[in-house]
Amino acid sequence: MKIRSRIAAPVTALVLAGLTATACAPQTSDNSSSKDEKSGTLRVWLFQEVNNGPKKKVVDDAIAAFTKRNKDTKVEVEYIPVDTRAQKIKAAFNDPKSAPDLIEYGNTDTASYVKDGGLADVSKEFGDWADSKDTDATAKQSVTVDGKVYGSPLFVGVRALYYRTDVFKELNLKPPTTQDELISTAKQIRKAKPELYGLAVGGTYTYGAMPFIWSNGGEFAKQDGSSYKSAINSPEAQKGITAYTSLFGDDNCPAAKCASMGGNATITAFASGTAAMAIGGDFNHQAVEAGKAKGKYAVVPLPGVKAGSIAPAFAGGNNVGVLKSSERRTLAVDLMKELTGKESQRKLFESMGFLPTFTDVRTEIAAKEPFVKPFVDTLAAGAKFVPASAGWGQIDASTVLPTMFQEIVSGKKDVAAASNEAAKKMDAAFSAAG
């Protein structure tokens, strides 16, 4: 199996939390169904991929296994565009008659969808499911709000450090083992090869910045009773912000160009041969393979502050959940398990490159596919997730964090002033979310 031939860059992983209009919407009324019919038709909404054929094959196999057990049940699947998902799913929450029984959703949407009253609490069924005991902790966190489980993880996406092996060999460099080494190596490359960014960074690349904040002991927010309070202006978080923003400048990635770059742009820079390093996901492999960097790169976990440590990375990915309004809850939960179970996740990796959320399955595939190992090691070291609050959707949609980074790298504000302002905006969003 050649991983390069089967990975289709998953749009869902690239745009996690990119469309969070639901966070601003009013809470819906309680549309819980009192019915639990044991036959009929289940309707499912899944995300349309760039190349949807391989995903459809996996889904069709899962449905075949499900309908073999449930002969009086039919399944209708609609593949919906990612860029209009927020409006479509919100409308479904408000109109149970036209709503599906199951939906696929970005894992940062969980809290918003729970607040909107759309997702069913499946804590008991998930807990009783044999497969679930091997679900990694961060993936389970992504379906959990206030201790209750609202779906099942489908796949996880995580980032690591891509680097150009030819450039490192020419300059007699070794992959960095600490954050300080990462920063100094990036600047050393830029000095020796001014036509390259040492490490491509982006002012709007929040997921690329997160490991710097977390590895320095910072947090984006902390639980405050039933809500959250921003921690982005803590001394530890400010240290991480300082480390990340120090990479913007003529000595690595000029602010005039890099302040406006997002994650896709940094990967494009690496793939096109204009950056010696980039923080990219397992889901970016195909894009790199299609560029000038092909055959001249390797991947290692992003280093943390201490030598040999791995910086915590954001665990992106998608989940599948049952709607409260489903009149066939038992069947819907059964299909949810089939779609997100170990066999389906193995097939999704083989056909699409999506990393499984089960630790044992990831260990299996890492042994077969060396490319996957740095990402699996990163997850094993302890990936992290965003606050389980509907307020996070508003924070993301309002570009609070990118604005903070851009104000710093442009020189408009120092780290303290920019992070204090960001903290105020975050607290307002958390407060509004309740």
Short mmCIF file of C-alpha atoms in Angstrom, two decimals, residues 5-422:
data_model
loop_
_atom_site.label_atom_id
_atom_site.label_comp_id
_atom_site.label_asym_id
_atom_site.label_seq_id
_atom_site.Cartn_x
_atom_site.Cartn_y
_atom_site.Cartn_z
CA SER A 5 -1.80 7.25 -3.71
CA ARG A 6 -4.70 6.98 -1.35
CA ILE A 7 -4.75 10.14 0.71
CA ALA A 8 -7.26 12.69 -0.49
CA ALA A 9 -6.75 15.92 1.46
CA PRO A 10 -9.79 15.95 3.74
CA VAL A 11 -11.51 19.28 3.47
CA THR A 12 -13.17 18.66 6.80
CA ALA A 13 -9.83 18.45 8.56
CA LEU A 14 -8.58 21.61 6.89
CA VAL A 15 -11.54 23.72 7.87
CA LEU A 16 -12.27 22.52 11.38
CA ALA A 17 -14.00 25.32 13.22
CA GLY A 18 -13.86 27.44 10.10
CA LEU A 19 -17.62 27.63 9.78
CA THR A 20 -19.14 28.22 13.17
CA ALA A 21 -22.21 30.27 12.46
CA THR A 22 -24.13 27.97 14.75
CA ALA A 23 -22.31 29.47 17.72
CA CYS A 24 -24.16 32.74 17.21
CA ALA A 25 -27.58 31.21 16.68
CA PRO A 26 -30.31 31.24 19.31
CA GLN A 27 -30.95 28.04 21.20
CA THR A 28 -33.60 25.85 19.61
CA SER A 29 -36.64 24.45 21.39
CA ASP A 30 -36.56 20.89 22.69
CA ASN A 31 -37.17 18.69 19.67
CA SER A 32 -36.58 15.37 21.44
CA SER A 33 -38.57 12.51 19.96
CA SER A 34 -40.64 10.21 22.13
CA LYS A 35 -40.58 7.48 19.48
CA ASP A 36 -38.00 4.73 18.98
CA GLU A 37 -39.18 2.75 15.98
CA LYS A 38 -37.28 -0.42 15.13
CA SER A 39 -37.74 -0.31 11.33
CA GLY A 40 -38.03 2.20 8.53
CA THR A 41 -35.55 4.55 6.90
CA LEU A 42 -32.57 6.21 8.56
CA ARG A 43 -31.33 9.43 6.99
CA VAL A 44 -27.65 10.33 7.30
CA TRP A 45 -25.77 13.51 6.41
CA LEU A 46 -22.03 13.13 5.85
CA PHE A 47 -19.50 15.61 4.53
CA GLN A 48 -18.65 15.66 0.85
CA GLU A 49 -14.91 15.16 0.31
CA VAL A 50 -12.80 16.51 -2.54
CA ASN A 51 -12.63 12.94 -3.84
CA ASN A 52 -15.70 11.32 -2.36
CA GLY A 53 -15.56 7.92 -4.05
CA PRO A 54 -13.29 6.20 -1.52
CA LYS A 55 -15.30 7.54 1.42
CA LYS A 56 -18.57 6.41 -0.17
CA LYS A 57 -17.17 2.89 -0.55
CA VAL A 58 -16.34 2.71 3.17
CA VAL A 59 -19.75 4.10 4.11
CA ASP A 60 -21.53 1.68 1.78
CA ASP A 61 -19.68 -1.25 3.38
CA ALA A 62 -20.71 -0.09 6.85
CA ILE A 63 -24.34 0.29 5.76
CA ALA A 64 -24.31 -3.20 4.23
CA ALA A 65 -23.14 -4.66 7.54
CA PHE A 66 -25.78 -2.64 9.40
CA THR A 67 -28.70 -3.59 7.14
CA LYS A 68 -27.68 -7.25 7.29
CA ARG A 69 -28.43 -7.06 11.03
CA ASN A 70 -31.47 -4.83 10.57
CA LYS A 71 -33.30 -6.23 7.56
CA ASP A 72 -36.36 -3.99 7.93
CA THR A 73 -34.29 -0.83 7.85
CA LYS A 74 -33.08 1.24 4.90
CA VAL A 75 -30.39 3.93 4.98
CA GLU A 76 -30.32 7.06 2.85
CA VAL A 77 -27.04 9.00 2.81
CA GLU A 78 -26.71 12.59 1.63
CA TYR A 79 -23.22 14.05 1.21
CA ILE A 80 -23.45 17.71 2.10
CA PRO A 81 -21.02 20.55 1.22
CA VAL A 82 -18.76 21.53 4.09
CA ASP A 83 -19.00 25.24 3.37
CA THR A 84 -22.77 25.36 3.95
CA ARG A 85 -22.95 22.82 6.74
CA ALA A 86 -23.61 25.33 9.53
CA GLN A 87 -26.79 26.71 7.99
CA LYS A 88 -28.07 23.31 6.87
CA ILE A 89 -27.51 21.59 10.20
CA LYS A 90 -28.98 24.49 12.18
CA ALA A 91 -32.08 24.36 9.98
CA ALA A 92 -32.35 20.62 10.69
CA PHE A 93 -32.29 21.26 14.43
CA ASN A 94 -35.23 23.65 13.99
CA ASP A 95 -37.25 21.37 11.70
CA PRO A 96 -37.32 17.77 13.00
CA LYS A 97 -39.56 16.59 10.14
CA SER A 98 -36.85 17.28 7.57
CA ALA A 99 -33.91 16.45 9.82
CA PRO A 100 -31.66 13.42 9.38
CA ASP A 101 -31.14 10.81 12.09
CA LEU A 102 -27.34 11.12 12.09
CA ILE A 103 -24.87 13.80 11.08
CA GLU A 104 -21.13 14.10 10.65
CA TYR A 105 -19.77 17.25 12.25
CA GLY A 106 -16.47 18.97 12.98
CA ASN A 107 -15.30 18.21 16.49
CA THR A 108 -15.05 21.86 17.51
CA ASP A 109 -18.80 22.17 16.78
CA THR A 110 -19.84 19.76 19.55
CA ALA A 111 -20.54 22.32 22.27
CA SER A 112 -22.45 24.63 19.92
CA TYR A 113 -24.63 21.82 18.61
CA VAL A 114 -25.34 20.62 22.15
CA LYS A 115 -26.32 24.13 23.20
CA ASP A 116 -28.55 24.38 20.14
CA GLY A 117 -30.35 21.27 21.39
CA GLY A 118 -29.59 19.20 18.32
CA LEU A 119 -27.53 16.23 19.50
CA ALA A 120 -28.70 13.28 21.57
CA ASP A 121 -26.91 12.21 24.74
CA VAL A 122 -25.52 8.74 23.94
CA SER A 123 -23.36 8.39 27.05
CA LYS A 124 -24.73 5.00 28.09
CA GLU A 125 -24.59 3.43 24.64
CA PHE A 126 -21.08 4.74 24.01
CA GLY A 127 -19.90 3.54 27.41
CA ASP A 128 -21.35 0.05 26.85
CA TRP A 129 -19.77 -0.24 23.38
CA ALA A 130 -16.75 -2.59 23.39
CA ASP A 131 -14.82 -0.51 20.82
CA SER A 132 -15.09 2.66 22.87
CA LYS A 133 -12.65 1.45 25.53
CA ASP A 134 -9.84 2.01 23.01
CA THR A 135 -10.92 5.54 22.01
CA ASP A 136 -8.13 7.96 22.84
CA ALA A 137 -8.88 10.45 25.61
CA THR A 138 -8.72 13.58 23.47
CA ALA A 139 -11.04 12.12 20.84
CA LYS A 140 -13.54 11.22 23.56
CA GLN A 141 -13.21 14.75 24.95
CA SER A 142 -14.25 16.08 21.54
CA VAL A 143 -17.68 14.42 21.87
CA THR A 144 -18.11 15.28 25.55
CA VAL A 145 -19.87 18.30 27.05
CA ASP A 146 -20.45 18.60 30.81
CA GLY A 147 -19.55 14.95 31.26
CA LYS A 148 -22.07 13.66 28.71
CA VAL A 149 -21.21 12.03 25.37
CA TYR A 150 -22.91 13.37 22.24
CA GLY A 151 -21.57 11.19 19.45
CA SER A 152 -18.69 9.00 18.39
CA PRO A 153 -15.33 10.17 16.98
CA LEU A 154 -14.83 9.32 13.29
CA PHE A 155 -11.22 10.34 12.70
CA VAL A 156 -8.56 12.58 14.18
CA GLY A 157 -6.14 14.99 12.54
CA VAL A 158 -2.94 16.23 14.18
CA ARG A 159 0.08 18.29 13.14
CA ALA A 160 3.83 17.67 13.23
CA LEU A 161 6.99 19.22 11.78
CA TYR A 162 7.72 18.75 8.08
CA TYR A 163 11.33 19.55 7.14
CA ARG A 164 13.46 19.51 4.00
CA THR A 165 16.05 16.75 4.27
CA ASP A 166 18.17 18.15 1.43
CA VAL A 167 18.43 21.60 3.04
CA PHE A 168 19.27 20.11 6.43
CA LYS A 169 21.95 17.90 4.87
CA GLU A 170 23.48 20.80 2.93
CA LEU A 171 23.66 22.99 6.04
CA ASN A 172 24.71 20.08 8.29
CA LEU A 173 21.64 20.48 10.50
CA LYS A 174 19.72 17.96 12.57
CA PRO A 175 15.98 18.02 13.30
CA PRO A 176 15.40 20.29 16.32
CA THR A 177 14.75 18.61 19.65
CA THR A 178 13.58 21.68 21.60
CA GLN A 179 11.48 24.74 20.86
CA ASP A 180 14.51 27.00 21.18
CA GLU A 181 16.38 24.81 18.68
CA LEU A 182 13.42 24.99 16.33
CA ILE A 183 13.47 28.79 16.38
CA SER A 184 17.24 29.07 16.07
CA THR A 185 17.36 26.47 13.28
CA ALA A 186 14.68 28.34 11.34
CA LYS A 187 16.67 31.56 11.57
CA GLN A 188 19.93 29.81 10.71
CA ILE A 189 18.37 28.45 7.52
CA ARG A 190 16.96 31.85 6.58
CA LYS A 191 20.38 33.44 7.05
CA ALA A 192 22.11 30.83 4.89
CA LYS A 193 19.35 30.68 2.31
CA PRO A 194 17.46 34.00 2.24
CA GLU A 195 15.27 32.76 -0.60
CA LEU A 196 13.63 30.36 1.88
CA TYR A 197 11.47 30.79 4.94
CA GLY A 198 13.22 28.88 7.70
CA LEU A 199 9.88 27.82 9.21
CA ALA A 200 6.70 28.91 7.45
CA VAL A 201 4.34 30.44 10.02
CA GLY A 202 1.04 32.25 9.67
CA GLY A 203 -0.62 35.06 11.57
CA THR A 204 -4.00 33.40 11.02
CA TYR A 205 -2.69 29.86 11.67
CA THR A 206 -4.13 29.38 15.16
CA TYR A 207 -3.61 25.60 15.14
CA GLY A 208 0.07 26.12 14.31
CA ALA A 209 0.44 28.50 17.24
CA MET A 210 -1.35 26.35 19.80
CA PRO A 211 1.59 23.97 20.49
CA PHE A 212 3.84 26.90 21.43
CA ILE A 213 1.34 28.11 24.02
CA TRP A 214 0.59 24.67 25.44
CA SER A 215 4.24 23.56 25.59
CA ASN A 216 5.08 26.62 27.68
CA GLY A 217 2.40 25.70 30.21
CA GLY A 218 -0.23 28.07 28.88
CA GLU A 219 -3.91 27.43 28.22
CA PHE A 220 -6.44 29.22 26.08
CA ALA A 221 -9.11 29.02 28.76
CA LYS A 222 -9.84 27.32 32.05
CA GLN A 223 -13.08 25.98 33.48
CA ASP A 224 -14.85 28.51 35.65
CA GLY A 225 -17.85 26.85 37.24
CA SER A 226 -20.17 25.86 34.41
CA SER A 227 -18.44 28.23 32.00
CA TYR A 228 -14.89 29.15 30.97
CA LYS A 229 -12.55 32.05 31.62
CA SER A 230 -9.80 33.04 29.22
CA ALA A 231 -6.22 32.24 30.21
CA ILE A 232 -4.59 33.56 27.04
CA ASN A 233 -3.03 36.45 28.98
CA SER A 234 -1.41 34.30 31.69
CA PRO A 235 2.40 34.54 32.00
CA GLU A 236 2.76 31.00 30.62
CA ALA A 237 0.53 31.67 27.62
CA GLN A 238 2.31 34.96 26.96
CA LYS A 239 5.62 33.10 26.91
CA GLY A 240 4.26 30.79 24.23
CA ILE A 241 2.83 33.70 22.25
CA THR A 242 6.22 35.40 22.42
CA ALA A 243 7.95 32.27 21.13
CA TYR A 244 5.55 31.88 18.21
CA THR A 245 5.52 35.53 17.18
CA SER A 246 9.35 35.67 17.32
CA LEU A 247 9.25 33.66 14.11
CA PHE A 248 7.71 36.57 12.21
CA GLY A 249 10.41 38.82 10.80
CA ASP A 250 12.98 39.17 8.07
CA ASP A 251 15.17 36.64 9.90
CA ASN A 252 12.63 33.83 9.27
CA CYS A 253 9.20 34.61 7.81
CA PRO A 254 8.70 38.32 7.01
CA ALA A 255 5.67 39.76 8.77
CA ALA A 256 4.56 41.67 5.68
CA LYS A 257 3.96 38.35 3.94
CA CYS A 258 3.44 35.83 6.75
CA ALA A 259 1.07 37.79 9.02
CA SER A 260 -1.81 37.06 6.65
CA MET A 261 -0.93 33.41 6.04
CA GLY A 262 -3.07 30.56 7.34
CA GLY A 263 -2.34 26.86 7.66
CA ASN A 264 -2.95 26.05 4.01
CA ALA A 265 -0.61 28.84 2.90
CA THR A 266 2.21 27.58 5.12
CA ILE A 267 1.88 24.07 3.68
CA THR A 268 1.77 25.51 0.17
CA ALA A 269 5.02 27.35 0.91
CA PHE A 270 6.66 24.13 2.03
CA ALA A 271 5.28 22.01 -0.81
CA SER A 272 6.32 24.58 -3.42
CA GLY A 273 9.89 24.69 -2.14
CA THR A 274 9.87 28.15 -0.57
CA ALA A 275 10.07 26.99 3.07
CA ALA A 276 12.51 24.62 4.75
CA MET A 277 10.05 23.68 7.52
CA ALA A 278 6.31 23.82 8.16
CA ILE A 279 3.86 22.68 10.81
CA GLY A 280 1.49 20.43 8.90
CA GLY A 281 -1.03 17.69 9.43
CA ASP A 282 -1.15 14.06 8.43
CA PHE A 283 -3.91 15.28 6.09
CA ASN A 284 -1.41 17.57 4.28
CA HIS A 285 0.69 14.65 3.04
CA GLN A 286 -0.91 14.53 -0.40
CA ALA A 287 -0.34 18.24 -0.99
CA VAL A 288 3.35 17.92 -0.08
CA GLU A 289 3.75 14.83 -2.24
CA ALA A 290 2.29 16.76 -5.19
CA GLY A 291 4.80 19.62 -4.83
CA LYS A 292 8.50 20.31 -5.36
CA ALA A 293 9.36 19.00 -1.90
CA LYS A 294 8.43 15.44 -2.93
CA GLY A 295 11.20 12.99 -2.11
CA LYS A 296 13.14 15.64 -0.18
CA TYR A 297 11.36 15.85 3.15
CA ALA A 298 10.71 14.01 6.39
CA VAL A 299 8.41 14.50 9.37
CA VAL A 300 9.13 14.51 13.11
CA PRO A 301 6.96 15.50 16.08
CA LEU A 302 7.06 19.22 16.85
CA PRO A 303 9.48 19.57 19.76
CA GLY A 304 8.45 20.93 23.13
CA VAL A 305 10.35 23.18 25.51
CA LYS A 306 12.42 20.40 27.10
CA ALA A 307 14.85 18.30 25.06
CA GLY A 308 13.17 15.19 23.70
CA SER A 309 9.66 16.33 24.58
CA ILE A 310 6.81 16.64 22.11
CA ALA A 311 4.74 19.81 22.04
CA PRO A 312 1.03 19.20 22.62
CA ALA A 313 -0.85 19.50 19.33
CA PHE A 314 -4.47 20.32 18.62
CA ALA A 315 -6.48 17.17 17.95
CA GLY A 316 -8.76 18.05 15.06
CA GLY A 317 -11.14 15.68 13.37
CA ASN A 318 -14.78 14.82 12.85
CA ASN A 319 -17.50 13.02 14.79
CA VAL A 320 -20.81 11.34 14.01
CA GLY A 321 -23.80 12.07 16.23
CA VAL A 322 -27.45 11.12 16.58
CA LEU A 323 -30.02 13.91 16.52
CA LYS A 324 -32.42 14.31 19.44
CA SER A 325 -35.28 14.41 16.97
CA SER A 326 -34.58 10.94 15.54
CA GLU A 327 -37.61 8.65 15.79
CA ARG A 328 -35.32 5.61 15.47
CA ARG A 329 -32.78 6.26 18.19
CA THR A 330 -31.73 2.64 18.82
CA LEU A 331 -31.15 2.01 15.13
CA ALA A 332 -29.39 5.35 14.72
CA VAL A 333 -26.97 4.58 17.55
CA ASP A 334 -26.29 1.16 16.03
CA LEU A 335 -25.47 2.76 12.68
CA MET A 336 -23.32 5.39 14.40
CA LYS A 337 -21.23 2.61 15.91
CA GLU A 338 -20.93 0.85 12.53
CA LEU A 339 -19.85 4.02 10.74
CA THR A 340 -17.28 4.95 13.39
CA GLY A 341 -16.19 1.49 14.55
CA LYS A 342 -12.73 0.00 14.22
CA GLU A 343 -13.35 -1.71 10.89
CA SER A 344 -14.69 1.46 9.27
CA GLN A 345 -11.85 3.57 10.69
CA ARG A 346 -9.28 1.09 9.33
CA LYS A 347 -10.87 1.37 5.89
CA LEU A 348 -11.06 5.18 6.09
CA PHE A 349 -7.34 5.29 6.76
CA GLU A 350 -6.58 2.91 3.91
CA SER A 351 -8.73 4.79 1.42
CA MET A 352 -8.50 8.40 2.64
CA GLY A 353 -5.59 8.63 5.07
CA PHE A 354 -7.82 9.66 7.99
CA LEU A 355 -6.14 8.76 11.28
CA PRO A 356 -8.22 6.41 13.48
CA THR A 357 -9.34 7.54 16.92
CA PHE A 358 -8.69 4.10 18.44
CA THR A 359 -5.24 3.76 20.00
CA ASP A 360 -4.85 0.08 19.11
CA VAL A 361 -5.78 0.64 15.46
CA ARG A 362 -3.33 3.56 15.22
CA THR A 363 -0.57 1.34 16.58
CA GLU A 364 -1.36 -1.21 13.86
CA ILE A 365 -1.19 1.27 11.01
CA ALA A 366 1.92 3.03 12.33
CA ALA A 367 3.74 -0.30 12.15
CA LYS A 368 2.76 -0.63 8.48
CA GLU A 369 3.14 3.00 7.40
CA PRO A 370 6.30 4.76 8.66
CA PHE A 371 4.99 8.17 7.56
CA VAL A 372 2.21 7.97 10.14
CA LYS A 373 4.49 7.35 13.13
CA PRO A 374 5.34 11.02 13.98
CA PHE A 375 1.65 11.86 14.08
CA VAL A 376 0.78 8.82 16.16
CA ASP A 377 3.65 9.66 18.53
CA THR A 378 2.32 13.21 18.81
CA LEU A 379 -1.13 11.94 19.74
CA ALA A 380 0.33 9.46 22.21
CA ALA A 381 2.34 12.22 23.88
CA GLY A 382 -0.86 14.07 24.71
CA ALA A 383 -2.77 16.12 22.15
CA LYS A 384 -5.19 18.78 23.39
CA PHE A 385 -8.56 20.21 22.49
CA VAL A 386 -10.37 23.54 22.59
CA PRO A 387 -12.72 24.50 25.44
CA ALA A 388 -16.02 22.61 25.29
CA SER A 389 -18.05 25.79 25.10
CA ALA A 390 -20.34 27.21 22.46
CA GLY A 391 -18.39 30.42 23.07
CA TRP A 392 -15.39 28.93 21.30
CA GLY A 393 -17.30 29.03 18.03
CA GLN A 394 -17.83 32.77 18.43
CA ILE A 395 -14.18 33.29 19.37
CA ASP A 396 -13.11 31.42 16.27
CA ALA A 397 -15.62 33.10 13.96
CA SER A 398 -14.60 36.54 15.27
CA THR A 399 -10.90 35.80 14.59
CA VAL A 400 -9.96 36.84 18.12
CA LEU A 401 -6.69 34.89 18.19
CA PRO A 402 -5.50 35.71 14.64
CA THR A 403 -6.15 39.38 15.40
CA MET A 404 -4.01 39.08 18.53
CA PHE A 405 -1.11 37.49 16.62
CA GLN A 406 -1.33 40.01 13.80
CA GLU A 407 -1.35 42.98 16.17
CA ILE A 408 1.82 41.65 17.76
CA VAL A 409 3.76 40.84 14.59
CA SER A 410 2.76 44.14 13.00
CA GLY A 411 4.08 46.02 16.02
CA LYS A 412 0.71 47.62 16.84
CA LYS A 413 0.64 46.06 20.32
CA ASP A 414 3.02 44.20 22.57
CA VAL A 415 2.27 40.68 23.79
CA ALA A 416 0.75 41.84 27.08
CA ALA A 417 -1.59 44.41 25.55
CA ALA A 418 -2.70 42.15 22.70
CA SER A 419 -3.31 39.11 24.91
CA ASN A 420 -5.19 41.19 27.50
CA GLU A 421 -7.48 42.50 24.77
CA ALA A 422 -7.98 38.98 23.39
#
